[in-house]
Coordinates of C-alpha atoms in Angstrom, one line a residue:
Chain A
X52 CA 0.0 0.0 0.0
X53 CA 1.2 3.1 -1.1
X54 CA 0.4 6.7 0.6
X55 CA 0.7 10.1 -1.0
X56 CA -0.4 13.0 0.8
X57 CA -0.4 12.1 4.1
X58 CA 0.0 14.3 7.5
X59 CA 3.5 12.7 8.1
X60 CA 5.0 13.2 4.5
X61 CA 3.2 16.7 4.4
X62 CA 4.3 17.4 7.7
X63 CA 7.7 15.9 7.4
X64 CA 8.7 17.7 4.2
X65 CA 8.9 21.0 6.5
X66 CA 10.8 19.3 9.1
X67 CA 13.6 18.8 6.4
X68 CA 13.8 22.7 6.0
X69 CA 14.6 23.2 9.4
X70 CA 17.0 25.4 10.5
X71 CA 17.2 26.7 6.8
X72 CA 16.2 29.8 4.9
X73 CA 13.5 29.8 2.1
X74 CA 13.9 33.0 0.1
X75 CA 11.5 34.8 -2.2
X76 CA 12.4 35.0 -5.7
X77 CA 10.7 36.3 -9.1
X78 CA 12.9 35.0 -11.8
X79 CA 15.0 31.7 -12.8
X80 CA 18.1 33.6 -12.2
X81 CA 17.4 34.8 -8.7
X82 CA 15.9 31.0 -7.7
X83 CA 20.0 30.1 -9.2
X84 CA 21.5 32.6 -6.7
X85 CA 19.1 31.4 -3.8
X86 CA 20.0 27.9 -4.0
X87 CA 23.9 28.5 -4.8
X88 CA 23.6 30.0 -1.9
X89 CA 22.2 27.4 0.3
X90 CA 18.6 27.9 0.7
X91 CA 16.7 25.3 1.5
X92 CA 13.5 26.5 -1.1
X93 CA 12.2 29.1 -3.1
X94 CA 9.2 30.9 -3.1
X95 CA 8.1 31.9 -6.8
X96 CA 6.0 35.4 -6.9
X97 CA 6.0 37.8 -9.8
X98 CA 6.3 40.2 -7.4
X99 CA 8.3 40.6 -3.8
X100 CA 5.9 42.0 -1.1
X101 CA 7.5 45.5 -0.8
X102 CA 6.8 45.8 -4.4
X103 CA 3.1 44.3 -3.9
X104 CA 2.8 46.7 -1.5
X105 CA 4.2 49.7 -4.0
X106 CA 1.9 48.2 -6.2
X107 CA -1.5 48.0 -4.7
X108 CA -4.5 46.9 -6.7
X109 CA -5.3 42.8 -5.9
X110 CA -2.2 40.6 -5.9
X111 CA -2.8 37.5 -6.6
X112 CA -1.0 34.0 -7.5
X113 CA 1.9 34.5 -9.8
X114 CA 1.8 33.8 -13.6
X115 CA 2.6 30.2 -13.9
X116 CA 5.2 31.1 -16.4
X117 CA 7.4 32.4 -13.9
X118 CA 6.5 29.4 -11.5
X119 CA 7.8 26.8 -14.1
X120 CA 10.7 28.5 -15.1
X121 CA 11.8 28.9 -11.6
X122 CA 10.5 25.0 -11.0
X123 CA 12.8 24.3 -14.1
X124 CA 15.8 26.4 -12.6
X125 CA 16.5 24.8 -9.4
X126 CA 16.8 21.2 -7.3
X127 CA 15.6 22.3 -4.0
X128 CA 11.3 22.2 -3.1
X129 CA 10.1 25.6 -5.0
X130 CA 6.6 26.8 -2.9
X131 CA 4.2 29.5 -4.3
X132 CA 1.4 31.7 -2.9
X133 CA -2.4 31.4 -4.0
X134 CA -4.6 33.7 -2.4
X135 CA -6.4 32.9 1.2
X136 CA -9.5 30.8 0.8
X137 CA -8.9 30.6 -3.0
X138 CA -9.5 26.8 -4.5
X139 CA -9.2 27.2 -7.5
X140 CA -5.4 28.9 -7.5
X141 CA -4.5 26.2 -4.9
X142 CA -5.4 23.5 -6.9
X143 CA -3.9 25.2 -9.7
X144 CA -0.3 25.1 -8.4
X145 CA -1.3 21.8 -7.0
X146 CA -1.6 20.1 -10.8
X147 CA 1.7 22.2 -12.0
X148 CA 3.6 20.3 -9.1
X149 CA 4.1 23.1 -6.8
X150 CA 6.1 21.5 -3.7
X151 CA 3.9 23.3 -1.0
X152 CA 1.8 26.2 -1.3
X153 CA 1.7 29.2 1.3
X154 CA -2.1 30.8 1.6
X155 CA -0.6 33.8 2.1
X156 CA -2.1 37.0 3.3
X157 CA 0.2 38.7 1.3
X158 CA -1.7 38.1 -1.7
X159 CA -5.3 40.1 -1.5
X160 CA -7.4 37.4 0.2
X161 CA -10.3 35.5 -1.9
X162 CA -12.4 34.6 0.9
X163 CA -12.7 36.9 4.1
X164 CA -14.4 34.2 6.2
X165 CA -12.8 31.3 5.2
X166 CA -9.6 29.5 4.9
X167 CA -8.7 26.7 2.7
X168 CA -9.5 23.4 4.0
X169 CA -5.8 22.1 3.4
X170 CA -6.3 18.6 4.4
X171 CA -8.3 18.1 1.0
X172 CA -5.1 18.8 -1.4
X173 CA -2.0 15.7 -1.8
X174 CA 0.5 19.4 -1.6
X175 CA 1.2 20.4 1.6
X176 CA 0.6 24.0 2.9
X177 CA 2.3 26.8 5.2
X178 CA -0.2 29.0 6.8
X179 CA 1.0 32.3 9.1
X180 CA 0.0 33.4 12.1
X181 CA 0.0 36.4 15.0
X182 CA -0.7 34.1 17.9
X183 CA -1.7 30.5 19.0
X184 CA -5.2 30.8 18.4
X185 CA -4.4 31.5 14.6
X186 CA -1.5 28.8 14.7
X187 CA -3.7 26.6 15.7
X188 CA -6.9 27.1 13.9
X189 CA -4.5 26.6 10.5
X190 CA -3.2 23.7 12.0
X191 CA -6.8 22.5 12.7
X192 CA -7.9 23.2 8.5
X193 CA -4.9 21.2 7.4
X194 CA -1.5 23.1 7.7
X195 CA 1.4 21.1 7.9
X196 CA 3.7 24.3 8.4
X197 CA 3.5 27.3 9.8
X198 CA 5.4 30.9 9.8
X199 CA 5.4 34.0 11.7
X200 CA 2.9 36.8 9.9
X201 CA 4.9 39.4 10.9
X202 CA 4.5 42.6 8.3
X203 CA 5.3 41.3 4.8
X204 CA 7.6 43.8 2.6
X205 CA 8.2 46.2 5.5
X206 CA 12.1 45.2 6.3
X207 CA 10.7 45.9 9.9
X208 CA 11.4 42.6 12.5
X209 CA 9.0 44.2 15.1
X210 CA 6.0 42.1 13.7
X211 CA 8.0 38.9 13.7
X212 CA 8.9 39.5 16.7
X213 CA 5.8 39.7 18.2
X214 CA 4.0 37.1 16.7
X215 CA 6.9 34.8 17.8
X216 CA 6.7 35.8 21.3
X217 CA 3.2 35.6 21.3
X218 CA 2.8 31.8 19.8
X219 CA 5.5 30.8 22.5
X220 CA 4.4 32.1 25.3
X221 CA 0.7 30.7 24.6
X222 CA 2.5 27.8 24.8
X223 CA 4.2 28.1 27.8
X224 CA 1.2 29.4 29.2
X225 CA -0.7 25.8 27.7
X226 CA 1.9 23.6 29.1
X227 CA 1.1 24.9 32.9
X228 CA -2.5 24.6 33.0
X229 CA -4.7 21.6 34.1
X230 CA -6.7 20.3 31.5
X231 CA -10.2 21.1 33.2
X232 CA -8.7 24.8 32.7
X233 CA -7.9 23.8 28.4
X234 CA -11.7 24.0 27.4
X235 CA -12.0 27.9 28.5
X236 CA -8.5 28.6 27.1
X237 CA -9.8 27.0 23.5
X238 CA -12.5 29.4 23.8
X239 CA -10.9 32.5 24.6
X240 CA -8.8 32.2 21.7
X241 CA -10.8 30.1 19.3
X242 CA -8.4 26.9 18.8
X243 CA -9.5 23.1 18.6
X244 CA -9.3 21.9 22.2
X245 CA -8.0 18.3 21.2
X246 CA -5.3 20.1 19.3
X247 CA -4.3 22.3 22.7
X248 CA -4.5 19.1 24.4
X249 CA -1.8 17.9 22.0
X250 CA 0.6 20.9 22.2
X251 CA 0.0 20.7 25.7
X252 CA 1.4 17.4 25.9
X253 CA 4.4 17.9 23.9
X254 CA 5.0 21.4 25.3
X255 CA 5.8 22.4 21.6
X256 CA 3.4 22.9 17.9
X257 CA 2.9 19.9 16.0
X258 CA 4.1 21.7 13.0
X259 CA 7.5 23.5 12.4
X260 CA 7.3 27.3 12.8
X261 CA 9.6 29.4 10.3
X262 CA 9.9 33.2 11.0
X263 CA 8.3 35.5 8.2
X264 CA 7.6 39.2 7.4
X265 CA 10.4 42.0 8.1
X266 CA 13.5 40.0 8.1
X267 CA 16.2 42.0 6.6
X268 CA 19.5 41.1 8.7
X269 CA 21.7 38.6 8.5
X270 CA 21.1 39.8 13.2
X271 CA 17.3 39.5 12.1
X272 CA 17.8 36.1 10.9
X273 CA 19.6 34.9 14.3
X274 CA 17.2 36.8 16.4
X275 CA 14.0 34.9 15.1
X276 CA 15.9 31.6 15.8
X277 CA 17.0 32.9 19.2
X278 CA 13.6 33.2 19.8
X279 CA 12.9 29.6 18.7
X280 CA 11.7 30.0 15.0
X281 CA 12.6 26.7 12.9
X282 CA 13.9 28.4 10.0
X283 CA 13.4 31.7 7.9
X284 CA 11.6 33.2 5.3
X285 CA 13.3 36.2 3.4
X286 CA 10.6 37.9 1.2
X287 CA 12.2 41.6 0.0
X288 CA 15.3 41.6 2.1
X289 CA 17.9 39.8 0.0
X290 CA 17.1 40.7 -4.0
X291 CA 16.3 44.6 -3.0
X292 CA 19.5 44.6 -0.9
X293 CA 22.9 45.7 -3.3
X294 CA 24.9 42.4 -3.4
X295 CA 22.1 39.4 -3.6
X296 CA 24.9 36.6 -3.9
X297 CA 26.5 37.9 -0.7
X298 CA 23.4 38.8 1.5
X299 CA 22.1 35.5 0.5
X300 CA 24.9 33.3 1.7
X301 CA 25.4 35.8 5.2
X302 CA 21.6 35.0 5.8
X303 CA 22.2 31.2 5.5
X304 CA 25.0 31.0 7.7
X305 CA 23.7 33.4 10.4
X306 CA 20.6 31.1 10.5
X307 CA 22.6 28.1 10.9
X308 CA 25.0 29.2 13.8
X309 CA 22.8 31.7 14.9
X310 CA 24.5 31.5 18.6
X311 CA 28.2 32.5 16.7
X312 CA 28.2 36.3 17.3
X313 CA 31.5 36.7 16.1
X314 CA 30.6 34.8 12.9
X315 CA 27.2 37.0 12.4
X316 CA 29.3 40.3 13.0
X317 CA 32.0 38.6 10.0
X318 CA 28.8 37.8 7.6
X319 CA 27.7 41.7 8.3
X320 CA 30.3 43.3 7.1
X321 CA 30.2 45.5 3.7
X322 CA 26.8 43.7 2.8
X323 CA 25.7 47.0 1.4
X324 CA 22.3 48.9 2.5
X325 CA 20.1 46.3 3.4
X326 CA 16.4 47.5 2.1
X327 CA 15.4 50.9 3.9
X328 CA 12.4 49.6 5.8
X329 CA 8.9 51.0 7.3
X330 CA 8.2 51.9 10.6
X331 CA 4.9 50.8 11.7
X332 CA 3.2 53.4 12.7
X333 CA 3.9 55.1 9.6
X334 CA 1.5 52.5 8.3
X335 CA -2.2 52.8 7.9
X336 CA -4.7 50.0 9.5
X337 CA -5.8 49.0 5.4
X338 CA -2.2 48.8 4.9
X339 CA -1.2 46.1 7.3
X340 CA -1.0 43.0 5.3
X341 CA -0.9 40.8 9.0
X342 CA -4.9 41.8 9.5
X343 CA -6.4 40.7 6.4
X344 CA -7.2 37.2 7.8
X345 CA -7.3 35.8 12.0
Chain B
X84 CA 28.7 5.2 27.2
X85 CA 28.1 5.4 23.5
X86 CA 27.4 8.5 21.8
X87 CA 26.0 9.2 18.6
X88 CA 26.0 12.5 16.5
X89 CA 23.7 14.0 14.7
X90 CA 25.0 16.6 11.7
X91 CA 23.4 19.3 12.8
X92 CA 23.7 21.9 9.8
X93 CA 20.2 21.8 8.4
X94 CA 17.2 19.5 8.6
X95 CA 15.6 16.9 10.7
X96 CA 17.7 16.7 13.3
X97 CA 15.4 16.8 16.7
X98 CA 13.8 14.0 15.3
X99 CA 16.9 11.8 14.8
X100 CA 17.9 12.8 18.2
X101 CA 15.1 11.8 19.9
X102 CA 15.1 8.2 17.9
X103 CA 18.8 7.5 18.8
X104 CA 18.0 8.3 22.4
X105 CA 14.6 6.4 22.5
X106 CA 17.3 3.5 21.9
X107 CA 19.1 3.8 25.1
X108 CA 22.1 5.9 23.8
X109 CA 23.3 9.6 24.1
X110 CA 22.8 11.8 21.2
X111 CA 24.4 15.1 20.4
X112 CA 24.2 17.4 17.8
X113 CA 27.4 18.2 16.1
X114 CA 27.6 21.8 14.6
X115 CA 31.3 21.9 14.7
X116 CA 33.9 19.4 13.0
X117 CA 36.1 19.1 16.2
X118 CA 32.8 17.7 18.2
X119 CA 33.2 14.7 15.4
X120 CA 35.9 13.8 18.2
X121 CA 33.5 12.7 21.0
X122 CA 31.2 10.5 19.1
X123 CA 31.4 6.9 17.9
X124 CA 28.7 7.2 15.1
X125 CA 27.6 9.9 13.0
X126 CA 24.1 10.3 11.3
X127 CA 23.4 12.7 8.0
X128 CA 20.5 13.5 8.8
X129 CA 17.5 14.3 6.0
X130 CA 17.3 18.0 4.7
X131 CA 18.1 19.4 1.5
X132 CA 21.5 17.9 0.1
X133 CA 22.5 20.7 -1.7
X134 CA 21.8 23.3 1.5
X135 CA 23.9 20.6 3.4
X136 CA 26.8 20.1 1.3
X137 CA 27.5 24.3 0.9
X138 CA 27.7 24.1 4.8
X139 CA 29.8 21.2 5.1
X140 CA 32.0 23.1 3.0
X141 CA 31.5 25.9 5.2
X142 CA 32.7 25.0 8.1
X143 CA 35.2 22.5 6.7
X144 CA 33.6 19.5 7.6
X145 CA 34.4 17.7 4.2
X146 CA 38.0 15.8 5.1
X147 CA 36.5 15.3 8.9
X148 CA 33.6 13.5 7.6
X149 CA 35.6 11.3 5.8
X150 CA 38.5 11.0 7.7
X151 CA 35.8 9.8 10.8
X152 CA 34.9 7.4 8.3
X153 CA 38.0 6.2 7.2
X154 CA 38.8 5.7 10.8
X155 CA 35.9 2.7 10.7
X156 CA 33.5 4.7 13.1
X157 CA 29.9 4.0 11.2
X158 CA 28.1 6.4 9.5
X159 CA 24.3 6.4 8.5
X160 CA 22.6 8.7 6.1
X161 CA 19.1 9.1 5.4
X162 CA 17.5 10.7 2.2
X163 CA 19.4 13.8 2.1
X164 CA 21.9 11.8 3.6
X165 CA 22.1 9.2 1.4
X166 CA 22.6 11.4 -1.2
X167 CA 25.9 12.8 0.4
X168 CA 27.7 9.4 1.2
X169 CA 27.2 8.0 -2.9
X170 CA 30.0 8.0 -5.1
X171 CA 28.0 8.8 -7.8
X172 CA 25.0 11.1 -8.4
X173 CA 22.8 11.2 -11.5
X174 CA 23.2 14.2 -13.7
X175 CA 25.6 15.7 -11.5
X176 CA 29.5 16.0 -12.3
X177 CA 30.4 15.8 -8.8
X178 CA 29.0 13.6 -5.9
X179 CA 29.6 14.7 -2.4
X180 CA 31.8 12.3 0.4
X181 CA 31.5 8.8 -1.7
X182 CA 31.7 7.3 1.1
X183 CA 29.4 4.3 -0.6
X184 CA 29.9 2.8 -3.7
X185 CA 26.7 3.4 -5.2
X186 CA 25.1 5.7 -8.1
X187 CA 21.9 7.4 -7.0
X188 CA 19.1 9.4 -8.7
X189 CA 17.7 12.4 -6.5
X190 CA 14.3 13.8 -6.3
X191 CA 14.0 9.9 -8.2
X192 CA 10.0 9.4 -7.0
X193 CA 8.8 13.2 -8.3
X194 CA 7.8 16.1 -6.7
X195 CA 6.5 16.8 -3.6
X196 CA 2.7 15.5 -4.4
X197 CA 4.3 12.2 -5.0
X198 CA 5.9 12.0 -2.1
X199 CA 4.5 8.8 0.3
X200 CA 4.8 6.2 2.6
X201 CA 4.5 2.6 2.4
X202 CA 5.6 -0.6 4.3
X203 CA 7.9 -2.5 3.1
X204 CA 10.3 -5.4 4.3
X205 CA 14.1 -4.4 5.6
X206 CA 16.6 -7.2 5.3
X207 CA 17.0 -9.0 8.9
X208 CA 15.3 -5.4 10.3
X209 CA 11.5 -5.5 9.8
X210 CA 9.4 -7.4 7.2
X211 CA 6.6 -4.2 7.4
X212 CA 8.9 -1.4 7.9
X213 CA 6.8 2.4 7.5
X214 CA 9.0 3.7 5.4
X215 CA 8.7 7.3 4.8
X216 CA 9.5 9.0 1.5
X217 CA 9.9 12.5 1.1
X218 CA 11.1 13.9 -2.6
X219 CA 13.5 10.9 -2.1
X220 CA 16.4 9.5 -4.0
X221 CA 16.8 5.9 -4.9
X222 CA 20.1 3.9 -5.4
X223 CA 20.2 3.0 -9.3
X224 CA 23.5 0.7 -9.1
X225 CA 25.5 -0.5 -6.4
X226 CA 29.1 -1.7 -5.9
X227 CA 29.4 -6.0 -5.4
X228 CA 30.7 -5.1 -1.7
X229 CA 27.2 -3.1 -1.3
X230 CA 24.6 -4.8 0.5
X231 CA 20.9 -4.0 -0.6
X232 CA 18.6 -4.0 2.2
X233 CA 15.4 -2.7 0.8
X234 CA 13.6 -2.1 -1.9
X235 CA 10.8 -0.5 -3.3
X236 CA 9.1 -0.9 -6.5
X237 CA 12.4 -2.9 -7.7
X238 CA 14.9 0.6 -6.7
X239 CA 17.1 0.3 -3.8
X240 CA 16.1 2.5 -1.1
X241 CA 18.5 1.0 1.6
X242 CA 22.1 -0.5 1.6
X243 CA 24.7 -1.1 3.6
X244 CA 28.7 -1.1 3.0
X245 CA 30.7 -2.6 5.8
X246 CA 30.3 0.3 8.6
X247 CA 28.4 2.4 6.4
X248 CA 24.1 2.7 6.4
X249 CA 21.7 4.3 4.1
X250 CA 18.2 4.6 3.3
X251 CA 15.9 7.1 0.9
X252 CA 13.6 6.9 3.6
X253 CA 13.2 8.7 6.9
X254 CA 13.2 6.0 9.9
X255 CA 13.1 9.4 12.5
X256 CA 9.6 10.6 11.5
X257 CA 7.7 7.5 12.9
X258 CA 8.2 5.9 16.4
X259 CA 9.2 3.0 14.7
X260 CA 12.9 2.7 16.2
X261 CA 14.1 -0.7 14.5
X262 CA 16.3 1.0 11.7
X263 CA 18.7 3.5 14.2
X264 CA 18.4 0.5 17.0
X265 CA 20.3 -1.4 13.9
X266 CA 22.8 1.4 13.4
X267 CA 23.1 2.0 17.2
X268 CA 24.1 -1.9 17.3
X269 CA 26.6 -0.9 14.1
X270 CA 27.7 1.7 16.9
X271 CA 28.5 -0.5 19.5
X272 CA 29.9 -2.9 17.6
X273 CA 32.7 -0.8 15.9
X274 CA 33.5 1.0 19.3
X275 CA 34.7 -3.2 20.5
X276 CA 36.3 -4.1 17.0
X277 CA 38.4 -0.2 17.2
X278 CA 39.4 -1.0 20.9
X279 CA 40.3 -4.7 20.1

């Protein structure tokens, strides 16, 4: 008997990116420099989110033309973005062999009630989230990864940050409780209870968390896995930055010893202006790509 | 008491730490090359081979790898893994440590859709083994001192040469221990024969 799709090989695809970096990329040549650089995937858009968010208008998924070629360009697991709660895109980059899919509220969301019901597809999915209640309402529709929201396109860690903090202190939080006191805690922030029960249990998510949304630093990089990410996304940070090849690489390496301070200060050096970044409160509420979905 | 390391550069690493030690053994993770001097086995764990090989050319693991090997302390790779110890890699100029004498195929069963599990037998291991495949290689030839294990649909998906252990699939994602309890044995075994 053979299995496709299942939570294990969905799930345990993601555990194999652990500790890596999955970068953003738009073209075949930049999906060349992320994986000579050691990134564990690519994520194919036709546009990076600080250029979505210069853009306006609805983003949604890429062209497949620029999916394939990058598909065609690299070895390592290339992942795109359909919109939140859209079927048909998802199962669109499900039949062009997509290797996971991220319903991504950077994309202009589809549905504004609901979210894919992710256990239906063979292709696994990464979902973000602000806080456990999110984490684990994804995790409850199918998810088999997850990643910090943070704010997308902003070069700003501060999101990431908190959304990072948040999911693992809930946690903590979980893991001290009795399990008569579970039930209200499910309520008050909307999660399956026999999921909590779970988390509580193993005192960690079922799913790998990545961090996502601001990281811009090969220091960002290390902070989010400081604070217990499982790897990194880069969306704008490394192709809007002057020397790609370089940042690329000093990302990599400052996730992977991200303890090495004296290596992370090396990696820093001369890597040009990283992107200039947003400050947050600089940024209007229909601007805030983090609140389009809970 | 025996110790066991797992590479500890990129990929599924908690997992094979937490197999190795649900078999009575100590397992560490090794993120430098001079830690390869306080273990008696060494797993590659699964991850993305490419990612893994820039970093063990990084941080100069390349000669330590092999040199541990050389030294007859066992080594076990799994999918990613696997990948690094052949001798041979298809469509590829270069393979990695060719440590085996095998030629192997990556990405050999598809994308990630096709990615699956299945039970299948593992010589003298298990007869209904859940074998987990993730965008997994297969072995297409072997060397005569190569010893299949396993197959799956007629491709090699486990081997093992003298103190060195392979398989496309991931034994650390299911709590089904049999697999690393083989290697730890491997383990124990070499740390007699190298004090003998």
């Amino acid at each position: 008997m053979t299995n496709t799709g299942t939570e294990r090989v969905k799930r345990g695809m993601a555990e194999m990116q652990k500790g890596g970096v999955i970068m953003d990329v738009v073209n075949a040549e930049q999906a060349k420099v992320a994986e000579e650089a050691g990134a564990v995937a690519v994520m194919a858009l036709e546009r990076v989110p600080s250029d979505i968010r210069a853009a306006g208008g609805v983003a949604r998924m890429a062209d497949p033309t620029i999916t394939e070629e990058v598909m065609n360009a690299v070895s390592i697991p290339v992942m795109a973005k359909a919109r939140i709660g859209h079927i048909a895109e998802a199962r669109v980059l499900e039949a062009m062999g997509v290797d996971y899919i991220d319903e991504s509220e950077v994309l202009t969301p589809a549905d504004d009630i609901y979210h894919l019901n992710k256990s239906d597809f063979t292709v696994p999915f990464v979902c973000g989230c602000r806080n456990l209640g999110e984490a684990v309402r994804r995790i409850g529709e199918g998810a088999s990864m997850l990643r910090t929201k943070g704010e997308p396109g902003t070069g700003n860690i501060v999101e990431a940050v908190r959304h990072m903090r948040q999911v693992q202190s809930e946690i903590r939080k979980l893991t001290g409780m009795s399990r008569d006191e579970v039930m209200t805690f499910a309520k008050e922030i909307g999660a399956p209870f026999e999921l909590l029960l779970e988390i509580r249990e193993e005192g960690r998510l079922p799913v790998v968390n990545f961090a996502a949304g601001g990281v811009a630093t090969p220091a960002d990089a290390a902070l989010m896995m400081e604070l217990g990410a499982d790897g990194v996304f880069v969306g704008s940070g490394i192709f809007k930055s002057n020397n790609p090849a370089k940042f690329a690489k000093a990302i990599v390496e400052a996730t992977t010893h991200f303890q090495d301070y004296k290596l992370i200060a090396e990696l820093s050096k001369d890597l040009g202006t990283a992107m200039k970044g947003i400050e947050m409160s600089t940024l209007e509420a229909h601007d805030r790509m983090q609140d389009r979905s809970e | 008491m025996t110790t066991i390391g797992v590479l500890a550069l990129q990929g599924a690493v908690r997992e094979h730490i937490r197999s190795v030690e649900a078999c009575g053994v100590e397992a560490i993770e090794i993120k430098r090359k001079e830690q390869l001097e306080d273990i008696d086995g060494l797993i590659l764990p699964g991850g993305e081979s490419t990612t893994m090989r820039r970093l063990i050319d990084s941080y100069d693991f390349f000669d330590a790898i092999q040199a541990f090997g050389e030294k007859g302390k066992p080594i076990f790779g799994t999918c990613a893994g696997l990948i690094l110890m052949a001798s041979e890699i298809e469509g590829q100029e270069q393979a990695h440590l060719g440590l085996m004498n095998m030629k192997v195929a990556r990405n050999a069963f598809g994308r990630q859709v096709a990615s699956f599990e299945a039970k299948i037998p593992v010589k003298d291991i298990a007869d209904n083994f859940n074998a987990v495949f993730i965008r997994a290689p297969y072995i297409t030839e072997v060397g005569s001192e190569v010893e299949v294990l396993a197959t799956y649909q007629d491709r090699i998906v486990a081997a093992q040469q003298d103190h060195y252990l392979c398989s496309a699939f991931h034994p650390e994602l299911t709590d089904d221990n049999r697999l690393i309890a083989y290697f730890v044995k491997m383990v124990e075994e070499s740390i007699q024969t190298l004090a003998s």
